[in-house]
Short mmCIF file of C-alpha atoms and ligand atoms in Angstrom, two decimals:
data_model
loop_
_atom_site.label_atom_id
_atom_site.label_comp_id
_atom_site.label_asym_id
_atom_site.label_seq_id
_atom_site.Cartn_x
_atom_site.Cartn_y
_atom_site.Cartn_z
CA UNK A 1 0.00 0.00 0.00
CA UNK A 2 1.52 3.42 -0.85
CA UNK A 3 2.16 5.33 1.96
CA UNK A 4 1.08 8.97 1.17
CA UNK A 5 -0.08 10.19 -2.05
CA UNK A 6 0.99 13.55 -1.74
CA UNK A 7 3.59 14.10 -4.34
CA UNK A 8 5.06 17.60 -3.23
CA UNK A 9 2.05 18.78 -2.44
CA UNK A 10 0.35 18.10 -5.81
CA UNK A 11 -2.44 15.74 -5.83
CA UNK A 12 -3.25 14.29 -9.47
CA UNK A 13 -7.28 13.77 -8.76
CA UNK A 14 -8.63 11.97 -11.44
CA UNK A 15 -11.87 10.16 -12.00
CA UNK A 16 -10.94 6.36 -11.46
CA UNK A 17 -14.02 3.68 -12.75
CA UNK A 18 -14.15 0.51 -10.41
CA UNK A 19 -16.32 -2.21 -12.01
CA UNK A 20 -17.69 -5.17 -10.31
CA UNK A 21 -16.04 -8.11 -11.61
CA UNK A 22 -19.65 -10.30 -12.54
CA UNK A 23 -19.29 -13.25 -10.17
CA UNK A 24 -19.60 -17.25 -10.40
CA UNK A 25 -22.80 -17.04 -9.75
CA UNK A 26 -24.20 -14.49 -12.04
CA UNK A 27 -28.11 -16.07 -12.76
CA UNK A 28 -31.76 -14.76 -13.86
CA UNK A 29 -33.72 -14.77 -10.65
CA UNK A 30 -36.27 -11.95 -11.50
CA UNK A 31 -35.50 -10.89 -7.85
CA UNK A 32 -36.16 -7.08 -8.24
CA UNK A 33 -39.64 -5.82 -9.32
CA UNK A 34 -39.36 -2.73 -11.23
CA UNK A 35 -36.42 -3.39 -12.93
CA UNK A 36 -38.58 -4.96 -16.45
CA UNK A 37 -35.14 -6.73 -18.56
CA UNK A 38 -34.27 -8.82 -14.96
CA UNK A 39 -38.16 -9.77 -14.30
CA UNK A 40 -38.66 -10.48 -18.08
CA UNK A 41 -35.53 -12.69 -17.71
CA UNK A 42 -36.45 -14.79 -14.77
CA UNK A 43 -35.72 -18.58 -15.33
CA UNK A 44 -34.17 -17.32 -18.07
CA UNK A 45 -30.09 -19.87 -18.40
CA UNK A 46 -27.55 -17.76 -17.35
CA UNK A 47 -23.62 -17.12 -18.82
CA UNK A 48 -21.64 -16.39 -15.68
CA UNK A 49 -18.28 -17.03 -17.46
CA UNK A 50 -19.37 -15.05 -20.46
CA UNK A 51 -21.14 -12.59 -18.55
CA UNK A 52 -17.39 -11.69 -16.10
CA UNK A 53 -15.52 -11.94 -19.60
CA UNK A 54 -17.94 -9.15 -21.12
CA UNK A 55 -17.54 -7.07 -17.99
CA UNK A 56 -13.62 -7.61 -18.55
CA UNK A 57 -13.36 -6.29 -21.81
CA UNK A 58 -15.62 -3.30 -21.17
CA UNK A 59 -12.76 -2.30 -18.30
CA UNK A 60 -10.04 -3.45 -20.78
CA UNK A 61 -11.33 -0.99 -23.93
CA UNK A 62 -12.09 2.43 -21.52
CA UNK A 63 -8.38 1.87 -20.09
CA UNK A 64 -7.44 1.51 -23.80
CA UNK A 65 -9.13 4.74 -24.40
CA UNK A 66 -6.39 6.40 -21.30
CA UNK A 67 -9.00 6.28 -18.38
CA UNK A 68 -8.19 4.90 -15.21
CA UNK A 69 -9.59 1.94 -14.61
CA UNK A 70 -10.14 -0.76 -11.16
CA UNK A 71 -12.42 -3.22 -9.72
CA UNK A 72 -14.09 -5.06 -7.19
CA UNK A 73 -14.20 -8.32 -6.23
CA UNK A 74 -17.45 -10.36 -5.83
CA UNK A 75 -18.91 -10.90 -2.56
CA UNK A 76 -18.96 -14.21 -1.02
CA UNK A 77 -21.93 -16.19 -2.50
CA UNK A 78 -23.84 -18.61 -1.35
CA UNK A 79 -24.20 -16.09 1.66
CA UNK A 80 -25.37 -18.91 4.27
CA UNK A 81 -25.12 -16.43 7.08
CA UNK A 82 -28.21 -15.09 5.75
CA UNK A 83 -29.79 -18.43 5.23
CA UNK A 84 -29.21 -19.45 8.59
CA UNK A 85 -30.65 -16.94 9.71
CA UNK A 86 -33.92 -17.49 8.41
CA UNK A 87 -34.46 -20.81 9.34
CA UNK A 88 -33.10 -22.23 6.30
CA UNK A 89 -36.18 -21.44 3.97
CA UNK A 90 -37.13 -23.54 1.07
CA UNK A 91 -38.85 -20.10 -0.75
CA UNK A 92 -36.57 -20.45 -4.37
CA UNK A 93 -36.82 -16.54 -4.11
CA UNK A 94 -35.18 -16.42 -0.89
CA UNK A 95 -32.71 -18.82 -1.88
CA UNK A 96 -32.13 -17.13 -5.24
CA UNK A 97 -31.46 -14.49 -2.73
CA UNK A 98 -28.19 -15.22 -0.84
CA UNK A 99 -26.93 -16.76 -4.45
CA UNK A 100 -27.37 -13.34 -6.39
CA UNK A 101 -24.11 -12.18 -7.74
CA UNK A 102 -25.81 -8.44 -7.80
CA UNK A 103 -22.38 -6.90 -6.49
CA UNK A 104 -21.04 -6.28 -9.52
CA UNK A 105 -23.37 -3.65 -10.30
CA UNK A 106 -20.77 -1.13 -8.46
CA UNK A 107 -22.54 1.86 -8.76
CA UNK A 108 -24.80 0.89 -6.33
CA UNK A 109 -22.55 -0.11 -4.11
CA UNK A 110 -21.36 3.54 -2.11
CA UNK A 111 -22.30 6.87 -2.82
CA UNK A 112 -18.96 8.74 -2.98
CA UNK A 113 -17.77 12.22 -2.77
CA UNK A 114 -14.82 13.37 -3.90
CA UNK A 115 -12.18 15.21 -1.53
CA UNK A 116 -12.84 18.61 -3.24
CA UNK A 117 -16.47 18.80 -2.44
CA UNK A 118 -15.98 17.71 1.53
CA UNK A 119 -15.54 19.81 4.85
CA UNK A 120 -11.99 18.18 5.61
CA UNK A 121 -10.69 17.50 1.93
CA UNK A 122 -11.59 13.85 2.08
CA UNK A 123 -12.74 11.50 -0.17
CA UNK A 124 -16.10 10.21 1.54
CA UNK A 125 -17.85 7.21 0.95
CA UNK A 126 -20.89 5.33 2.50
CA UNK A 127 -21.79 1.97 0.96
CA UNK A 128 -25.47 1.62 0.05
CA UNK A 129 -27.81 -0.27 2.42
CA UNK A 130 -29.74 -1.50 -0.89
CA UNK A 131 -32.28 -2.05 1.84
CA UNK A 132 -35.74 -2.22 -0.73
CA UNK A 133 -34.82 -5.43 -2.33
CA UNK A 134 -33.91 -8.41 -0.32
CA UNK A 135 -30.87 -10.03 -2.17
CA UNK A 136 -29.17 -6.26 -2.37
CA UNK A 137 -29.80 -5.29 1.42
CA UNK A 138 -27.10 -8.37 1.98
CA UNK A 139 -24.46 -6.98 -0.09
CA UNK A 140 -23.10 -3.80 2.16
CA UNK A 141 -21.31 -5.05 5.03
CA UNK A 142 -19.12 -6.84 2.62
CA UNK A 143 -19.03 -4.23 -0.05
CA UNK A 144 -17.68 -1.49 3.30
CA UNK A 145 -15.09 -4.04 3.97
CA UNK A 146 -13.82 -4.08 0.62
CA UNK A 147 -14.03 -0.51 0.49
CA UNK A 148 -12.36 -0.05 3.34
CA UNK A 149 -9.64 -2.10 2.04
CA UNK A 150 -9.15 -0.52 -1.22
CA UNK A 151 -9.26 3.26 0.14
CA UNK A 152 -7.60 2.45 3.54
CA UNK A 153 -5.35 6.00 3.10
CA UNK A 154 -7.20 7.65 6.19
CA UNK A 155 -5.27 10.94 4.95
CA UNK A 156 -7.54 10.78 1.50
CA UNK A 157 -10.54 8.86 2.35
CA UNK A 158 -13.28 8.84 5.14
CA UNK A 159 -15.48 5.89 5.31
CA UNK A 160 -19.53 5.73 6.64
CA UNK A 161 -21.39 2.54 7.35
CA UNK A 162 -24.23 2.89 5.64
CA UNK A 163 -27.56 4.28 6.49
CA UNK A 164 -30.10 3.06 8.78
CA UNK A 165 -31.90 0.64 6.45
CA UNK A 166 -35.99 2.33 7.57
CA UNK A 167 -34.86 4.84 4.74
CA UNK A 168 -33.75 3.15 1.27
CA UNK A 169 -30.36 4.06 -0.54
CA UNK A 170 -28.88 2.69 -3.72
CA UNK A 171 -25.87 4.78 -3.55
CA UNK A 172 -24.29 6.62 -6.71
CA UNK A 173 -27.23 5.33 -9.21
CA UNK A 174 -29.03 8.51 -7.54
CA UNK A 175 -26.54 10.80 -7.13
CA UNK A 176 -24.85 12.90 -9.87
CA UNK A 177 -21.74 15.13 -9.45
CA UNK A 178 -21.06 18.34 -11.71
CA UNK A 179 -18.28 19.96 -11.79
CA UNK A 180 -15.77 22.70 -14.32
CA UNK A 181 -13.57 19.59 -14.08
CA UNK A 182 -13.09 16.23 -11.76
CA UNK A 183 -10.65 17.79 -9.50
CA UNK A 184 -12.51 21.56 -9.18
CA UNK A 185 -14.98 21.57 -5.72
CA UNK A 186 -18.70 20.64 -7.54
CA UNK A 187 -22.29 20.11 -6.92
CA UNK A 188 -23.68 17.27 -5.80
CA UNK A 189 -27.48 16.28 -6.77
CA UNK A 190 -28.85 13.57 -4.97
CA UNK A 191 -32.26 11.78 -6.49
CA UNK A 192 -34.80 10.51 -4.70
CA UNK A 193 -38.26 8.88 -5.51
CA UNK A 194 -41.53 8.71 -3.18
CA UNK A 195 -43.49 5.59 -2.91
CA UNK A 196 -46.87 4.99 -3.75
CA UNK A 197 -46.78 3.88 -7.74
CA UNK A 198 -47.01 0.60 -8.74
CA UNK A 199 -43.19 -0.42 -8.43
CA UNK A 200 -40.74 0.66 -5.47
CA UNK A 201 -39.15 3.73 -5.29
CA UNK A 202 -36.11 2.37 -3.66
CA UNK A 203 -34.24 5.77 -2.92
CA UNK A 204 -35.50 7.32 -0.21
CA UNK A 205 -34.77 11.37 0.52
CA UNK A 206 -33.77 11.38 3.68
CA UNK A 207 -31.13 9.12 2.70
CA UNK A 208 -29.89 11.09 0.70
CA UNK A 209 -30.02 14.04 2.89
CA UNK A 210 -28.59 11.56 5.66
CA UNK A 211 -25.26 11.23 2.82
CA UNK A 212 -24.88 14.36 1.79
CA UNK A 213 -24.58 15.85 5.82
CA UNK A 214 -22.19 12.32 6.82
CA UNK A 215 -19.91 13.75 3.94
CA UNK A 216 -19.74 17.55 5.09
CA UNK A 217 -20.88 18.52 1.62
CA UNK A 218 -21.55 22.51 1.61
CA UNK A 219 -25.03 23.04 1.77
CA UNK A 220 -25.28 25.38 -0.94
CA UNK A 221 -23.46 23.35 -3.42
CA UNK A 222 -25.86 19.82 -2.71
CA UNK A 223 -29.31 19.51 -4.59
CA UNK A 224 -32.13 17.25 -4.32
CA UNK A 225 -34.27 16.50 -6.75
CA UNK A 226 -37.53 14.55 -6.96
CA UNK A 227 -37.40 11.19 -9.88
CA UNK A 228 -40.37 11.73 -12.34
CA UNK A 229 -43.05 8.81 -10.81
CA UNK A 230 -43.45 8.06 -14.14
CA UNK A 231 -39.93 6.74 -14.89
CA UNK A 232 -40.09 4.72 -12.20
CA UNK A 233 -43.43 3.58 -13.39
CA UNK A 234 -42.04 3.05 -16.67
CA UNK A 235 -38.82 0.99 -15.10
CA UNK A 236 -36.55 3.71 -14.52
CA UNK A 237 -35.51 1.88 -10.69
CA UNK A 238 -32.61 4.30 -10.43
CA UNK A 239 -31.99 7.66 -11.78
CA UNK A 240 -29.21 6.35 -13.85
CA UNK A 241 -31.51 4.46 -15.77
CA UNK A 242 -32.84 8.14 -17.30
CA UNK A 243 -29.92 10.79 -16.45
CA UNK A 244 -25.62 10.88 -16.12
CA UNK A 245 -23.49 13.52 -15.67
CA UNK A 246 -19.98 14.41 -16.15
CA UNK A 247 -18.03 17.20 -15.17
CA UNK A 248 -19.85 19.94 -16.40
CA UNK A 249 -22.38 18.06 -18.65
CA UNK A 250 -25.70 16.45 -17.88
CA UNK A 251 -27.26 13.97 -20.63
CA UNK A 252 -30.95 12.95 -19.36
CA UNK A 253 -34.07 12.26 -20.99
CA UNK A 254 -36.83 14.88 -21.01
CA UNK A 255 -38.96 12.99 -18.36
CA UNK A 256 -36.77 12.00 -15.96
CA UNK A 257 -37.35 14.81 -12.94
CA UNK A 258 -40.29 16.10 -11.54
CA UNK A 259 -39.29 19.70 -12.02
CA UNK A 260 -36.68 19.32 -14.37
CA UNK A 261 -36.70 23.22 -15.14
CA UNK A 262 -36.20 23.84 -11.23
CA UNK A 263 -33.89 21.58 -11.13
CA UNK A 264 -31.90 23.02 -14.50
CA UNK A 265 -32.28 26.43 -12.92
CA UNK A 266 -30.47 25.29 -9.64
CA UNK A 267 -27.79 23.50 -11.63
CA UNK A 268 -26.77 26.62 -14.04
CA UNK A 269 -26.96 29.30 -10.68
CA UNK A 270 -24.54 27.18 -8.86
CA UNK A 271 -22.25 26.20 -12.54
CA UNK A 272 -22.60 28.83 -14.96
CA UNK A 273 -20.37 26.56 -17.23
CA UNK A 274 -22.90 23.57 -16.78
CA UNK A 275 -23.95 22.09 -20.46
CA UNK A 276 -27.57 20.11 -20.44
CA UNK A 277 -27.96 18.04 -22.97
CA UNK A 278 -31.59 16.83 -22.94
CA UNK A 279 -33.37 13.90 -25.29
CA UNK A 280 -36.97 14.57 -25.52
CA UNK A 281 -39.82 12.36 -25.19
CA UNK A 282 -40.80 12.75 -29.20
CA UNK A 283 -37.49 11.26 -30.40
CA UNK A 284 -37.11 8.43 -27.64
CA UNK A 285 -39.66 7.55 -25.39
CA UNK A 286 -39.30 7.01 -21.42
CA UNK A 287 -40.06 2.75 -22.83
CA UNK A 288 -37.33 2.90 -25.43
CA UNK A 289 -34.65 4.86 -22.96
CA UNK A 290 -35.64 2.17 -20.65
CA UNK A 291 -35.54 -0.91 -23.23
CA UNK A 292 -32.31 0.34 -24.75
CA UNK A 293 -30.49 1.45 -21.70
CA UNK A 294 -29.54 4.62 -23.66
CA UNK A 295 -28.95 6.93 -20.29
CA UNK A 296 -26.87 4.43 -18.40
CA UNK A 297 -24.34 4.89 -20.61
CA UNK A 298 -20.68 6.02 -19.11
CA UNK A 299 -20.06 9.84 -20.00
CA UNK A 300 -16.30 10.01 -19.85
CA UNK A 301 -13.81 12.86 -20.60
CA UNK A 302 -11.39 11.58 -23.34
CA UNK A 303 -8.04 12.05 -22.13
CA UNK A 304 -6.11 15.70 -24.21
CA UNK A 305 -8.88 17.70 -25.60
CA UNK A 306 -10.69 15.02 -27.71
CA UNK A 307 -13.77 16.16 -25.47
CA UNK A 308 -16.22 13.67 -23.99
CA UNK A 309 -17.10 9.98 -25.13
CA UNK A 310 -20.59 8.05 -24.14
CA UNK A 311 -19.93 4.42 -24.04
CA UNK A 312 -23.51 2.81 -24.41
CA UNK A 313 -24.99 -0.55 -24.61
CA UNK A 314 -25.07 -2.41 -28.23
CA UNK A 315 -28.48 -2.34 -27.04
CA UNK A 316 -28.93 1.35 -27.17
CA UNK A 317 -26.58 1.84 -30.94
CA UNK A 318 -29.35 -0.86 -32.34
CA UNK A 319 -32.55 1.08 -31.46
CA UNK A 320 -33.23 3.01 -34.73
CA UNK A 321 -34.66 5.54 -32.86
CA UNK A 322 -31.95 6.27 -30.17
CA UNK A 323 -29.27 5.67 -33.09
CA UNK A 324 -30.84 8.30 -35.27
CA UNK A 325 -30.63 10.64 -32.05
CA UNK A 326 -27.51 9.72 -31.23
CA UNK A 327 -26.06 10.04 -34.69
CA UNK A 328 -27.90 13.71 -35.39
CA UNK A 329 -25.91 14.93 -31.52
CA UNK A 330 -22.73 13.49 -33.07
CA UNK A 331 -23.01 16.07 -36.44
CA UNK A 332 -24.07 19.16 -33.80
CA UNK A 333 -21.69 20.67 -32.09
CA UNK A 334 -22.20 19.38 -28.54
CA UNK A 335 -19.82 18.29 -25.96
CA UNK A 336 -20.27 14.50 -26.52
CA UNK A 337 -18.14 14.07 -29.56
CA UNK A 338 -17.64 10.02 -29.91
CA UNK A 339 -20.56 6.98 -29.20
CA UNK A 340 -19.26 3.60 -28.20
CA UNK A 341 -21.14 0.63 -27.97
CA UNK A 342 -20.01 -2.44 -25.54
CA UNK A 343 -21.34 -5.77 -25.20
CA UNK A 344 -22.74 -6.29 -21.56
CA UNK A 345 -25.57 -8.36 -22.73
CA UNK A 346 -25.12 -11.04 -19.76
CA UNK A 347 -25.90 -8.10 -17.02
CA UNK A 348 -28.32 -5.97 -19.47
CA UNK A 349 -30.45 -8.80 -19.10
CA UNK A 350 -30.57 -8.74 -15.60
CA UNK A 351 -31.06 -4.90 -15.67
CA UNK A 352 -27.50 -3.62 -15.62
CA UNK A 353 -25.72 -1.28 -18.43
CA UNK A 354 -22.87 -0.26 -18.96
CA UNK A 355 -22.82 2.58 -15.90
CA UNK A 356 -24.08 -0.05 -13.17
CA UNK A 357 -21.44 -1.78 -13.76
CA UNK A 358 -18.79 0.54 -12.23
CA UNK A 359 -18.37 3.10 -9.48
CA UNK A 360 -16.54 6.39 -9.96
CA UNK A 361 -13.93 7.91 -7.23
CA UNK A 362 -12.56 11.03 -8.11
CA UNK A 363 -8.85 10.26 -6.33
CA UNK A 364 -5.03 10.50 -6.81
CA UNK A 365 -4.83 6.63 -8.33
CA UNK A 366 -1.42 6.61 -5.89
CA UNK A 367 -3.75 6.71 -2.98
CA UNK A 368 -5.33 3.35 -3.56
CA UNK A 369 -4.79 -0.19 -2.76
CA UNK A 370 -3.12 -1.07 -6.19
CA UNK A 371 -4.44 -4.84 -5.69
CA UNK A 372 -7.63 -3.10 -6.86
CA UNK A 373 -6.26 -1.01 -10.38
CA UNK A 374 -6.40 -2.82 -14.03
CA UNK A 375 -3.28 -3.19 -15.38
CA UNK A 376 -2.56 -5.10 -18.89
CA UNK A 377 -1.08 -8.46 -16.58
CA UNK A 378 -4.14 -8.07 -14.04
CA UNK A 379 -6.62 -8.30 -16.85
CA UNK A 380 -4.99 -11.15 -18.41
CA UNK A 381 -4.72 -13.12 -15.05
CA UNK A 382 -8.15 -11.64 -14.15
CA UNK A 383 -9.78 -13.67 -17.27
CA UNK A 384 -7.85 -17.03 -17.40
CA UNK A 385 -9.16 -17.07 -13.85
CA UNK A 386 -12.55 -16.53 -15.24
CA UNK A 387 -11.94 -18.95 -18.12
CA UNK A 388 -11.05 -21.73 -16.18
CA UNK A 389 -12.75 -21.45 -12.91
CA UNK A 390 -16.30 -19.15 -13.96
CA UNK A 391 -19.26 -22.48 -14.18
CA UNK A 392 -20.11 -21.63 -18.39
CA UNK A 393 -24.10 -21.42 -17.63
CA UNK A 394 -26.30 -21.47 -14.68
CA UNK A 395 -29.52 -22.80 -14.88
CA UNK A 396 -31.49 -21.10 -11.75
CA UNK A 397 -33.06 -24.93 -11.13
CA UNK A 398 -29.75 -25.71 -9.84
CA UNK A 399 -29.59 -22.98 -7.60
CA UNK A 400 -29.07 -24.58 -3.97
CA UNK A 401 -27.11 -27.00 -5.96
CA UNK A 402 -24.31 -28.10 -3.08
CA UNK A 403 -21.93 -28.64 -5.81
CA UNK A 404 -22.63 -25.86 -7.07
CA UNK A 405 -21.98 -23.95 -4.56
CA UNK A 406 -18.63 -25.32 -3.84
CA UNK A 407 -17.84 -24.49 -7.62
CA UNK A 408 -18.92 -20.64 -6.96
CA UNK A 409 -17.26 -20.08 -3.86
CA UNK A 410 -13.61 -22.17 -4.64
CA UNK A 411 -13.79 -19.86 -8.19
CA UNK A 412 -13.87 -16.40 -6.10
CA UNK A 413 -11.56 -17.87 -3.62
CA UNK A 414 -8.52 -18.73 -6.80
CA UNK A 415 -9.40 -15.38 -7.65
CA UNK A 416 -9.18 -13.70 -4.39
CA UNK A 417 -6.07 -15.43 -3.30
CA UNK A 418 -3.97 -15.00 -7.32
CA UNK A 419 -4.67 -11.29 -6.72
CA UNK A 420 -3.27 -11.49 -3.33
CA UNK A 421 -6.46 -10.69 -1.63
CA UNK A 422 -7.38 -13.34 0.28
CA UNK A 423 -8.01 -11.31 3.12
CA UNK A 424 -11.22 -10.63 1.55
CA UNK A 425 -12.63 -14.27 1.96
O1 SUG B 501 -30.77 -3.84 -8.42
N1 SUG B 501 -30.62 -6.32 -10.89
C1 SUG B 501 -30.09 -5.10 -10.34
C2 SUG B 501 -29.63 -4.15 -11.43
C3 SUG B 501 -28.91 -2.97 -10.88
C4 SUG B 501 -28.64 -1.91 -11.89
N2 SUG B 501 -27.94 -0.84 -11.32
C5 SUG B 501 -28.05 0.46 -11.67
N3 SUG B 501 -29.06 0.89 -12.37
N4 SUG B 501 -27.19 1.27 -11.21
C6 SUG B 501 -31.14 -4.41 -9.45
O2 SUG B 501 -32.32 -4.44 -9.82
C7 SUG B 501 -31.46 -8.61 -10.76
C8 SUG B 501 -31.11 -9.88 -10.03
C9 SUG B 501 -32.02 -11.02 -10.35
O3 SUG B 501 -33.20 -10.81 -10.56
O4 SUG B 501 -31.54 -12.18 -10.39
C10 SUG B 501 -30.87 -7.37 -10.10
O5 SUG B 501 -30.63 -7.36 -8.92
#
């Protein structure tokens, strides 16, 4: 672990992308209502070794592009603590449960703010409680630990246990940073839906409010805003299913806020330099943004001036009407200059695009654990792992499958122990 991080007294902050590695046990479960690709899927034969390999070379092309790139290890699965706590049930759902490899959707694992928006010039992160759905609510105490692990510099990084679970919080699927660039102090909007339509809002306000206080954010540089009922109606779960921001650029569909005037109004008061690209309704609809995944897309700055890049799913590039949108932004003369497609088809079909599958922390990449940054050798011993050890398909029937279960669990534990982080077993 490097001991400081401070070079001189020059930090290079930089946004760094940690994606969940998709674990051994990667299945179809149709465990979270609302979400319409992973209920539509349920039953549905699952690729866990494809589905990690996918998620590999997603990580593999953006640090091809010059991005900083690390990960996250899956959590231990079967999780019998939480089986054994129940009794043991035979409900398949409950089961399915402490089986679901839904860690490697990272950006719902801690809502993080970076050390140039904080009271004492911290990093700050709080791991999600996940708390509406079941199978999520087990993942946090593991994810903190990891966390912990990874960001363990107490001079750059401040860590929360997450919040009380009576109010919901999916971490950074809700919460959007802006800022003149990633290392400038920014603004910090928080989203949050209110119950009562037909599917859960699962992030709750005073969650977010509870985040945005534990990281000493400046009061006048947080926002909240509402998420439009009917996105979640129409299977918007998170926020990052309709909106994502990136330094000084927000790309969301027309109907994704309550008050998305308010809200634009707010956002160009506080950062006069903020760009808001909006899609409206007429040219994709809040079904096709949801269908094609075209807002959970990663909105990166290109390394030199290239500008920015939005790296979508397949998915989204083969909707005719989000490619015709997409292609008539590319001939304006907008900040998003380039469109790349990846295929995460294995976790789109579960629910998860391209921007689930990774959490961004704005550090100094010399501050963190390097067991946890991509390089060219970790990659490659990252996928023969996979290749050898990852069970090719998963049929849920088999789920509760002792042998199975050995299979998962001595997979993640050749993983955890080649990267030298067995500590995390
Ligand atoms: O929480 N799917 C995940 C997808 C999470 C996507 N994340 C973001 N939008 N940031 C969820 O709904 C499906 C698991 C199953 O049904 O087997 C699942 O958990």
């Amino acid at each position: 672990m490097p001991s400081g991080g401070l070079r001189g007294d020059v930090m290079a902050l930089t946004e760094i992308n940690f994606d969940g590695i998709v674990g051994p046990s990667h299945n179809y479960a149709g465990l979270s209502l609302g979400n319409l690709a992973a209920t539509a899927n349920a039953g549905a034969v699952s690729y866990p070794r494809a589905a990690a390999l996918q998620g590999l070379e997603k990580m593999c092309a953006n640090r091809a592009l010059g991005l900083e790139q690390g990960f996250l290890l899956p959590l231990p699965r079967p999780k019998t603590a939480f089986l054994d706590a129940l009794g043991q049930p035979d409900d398949p759902a409950l089961r399915a449960a402490a089986w679901s490899a839904s860690a490697m959707w990272t950006a719902n694992a801690a809502t993080v703010s970076p050390a140039p928006d904080t009271a004492d010039g911290r990093c700050h992160l709080t791991p999600a409680n996940l708390a509406t759905m079941p199978h999520r609510s087990l993942e946090w105490p593991d994810t903190a630990r990891q966390l912990r692990l990874a960001f363990a510099n107490s001079r750059h990084f401040a860590h929360h246990d997450a919040v009380p679970a009576c109010f919901g919080d999916e971490g950074a699927a809700n919460h959007m940073r802006m800022a003149a660039r990633h290392d400038a102090p920014g603004i910090e909007i928080f989203v949050f839906g209110r119950s009562g339509g037909a599917f859960p809002a699962r992030q709750h306000e005073q969650a977010s409010r509870a985040v945005a206080r534990l990281h000493g954010l400046a009061p006048d540089r947080v926002l909240f805003a509402e998420q439009n009922p009917a996105a979640i109606a129409a299977g918007a779960f998170h926020n990052d299913v309709v909106a994502v921001a990136n330094e000084r650029v927000l790309f969301a569909h027309e109907e994704a806020f309550v008050d998305p005037e308010a809200l634009f109004a707010q956002i160009r008061e506080r950062l006069p330099e903020a760009e808001i690209v909006i899609v409206p309704a007429s040219a994709v609809s809040l079904a096709e943004a949801v269908a094609s995944y075209l807002f959970n897309a990663q909105l990166v700055t290109l390394p030199g001036s290239a500008g920015m890049a939005l790296v979508v799913p397949q998915e989204a590039w083969d909707s005719p009407a989000v490619r015709g949108w997409l292609e008539a932004m590319l001939a304006g003369n907008g900040p998003i200059r380039k469109v790349i497609p990846v295929d995460v088809r294995q976790s789109m079909a579960n629910g998860g695009g391209p921007a689930c599958l990774r959490l961004r922390v704005v550090a100094d990449p010399a501050t963190v654990d390097p067991r946890f940054l991509l390089s060219e050798t970790r990659a490659d011993t990252i996928a023969a792992i996979i290749t050898q050890h990852w069970p090719e398909q998963i049929d849920p029937r088999k789920i509760g499958s002792p042998t199975l279960a050995g299979e998962v669990a001595s997979a993640r534990a050749i993983l955890l122990q080649t990267l030298d982080l067995a500590e995390l077993v």
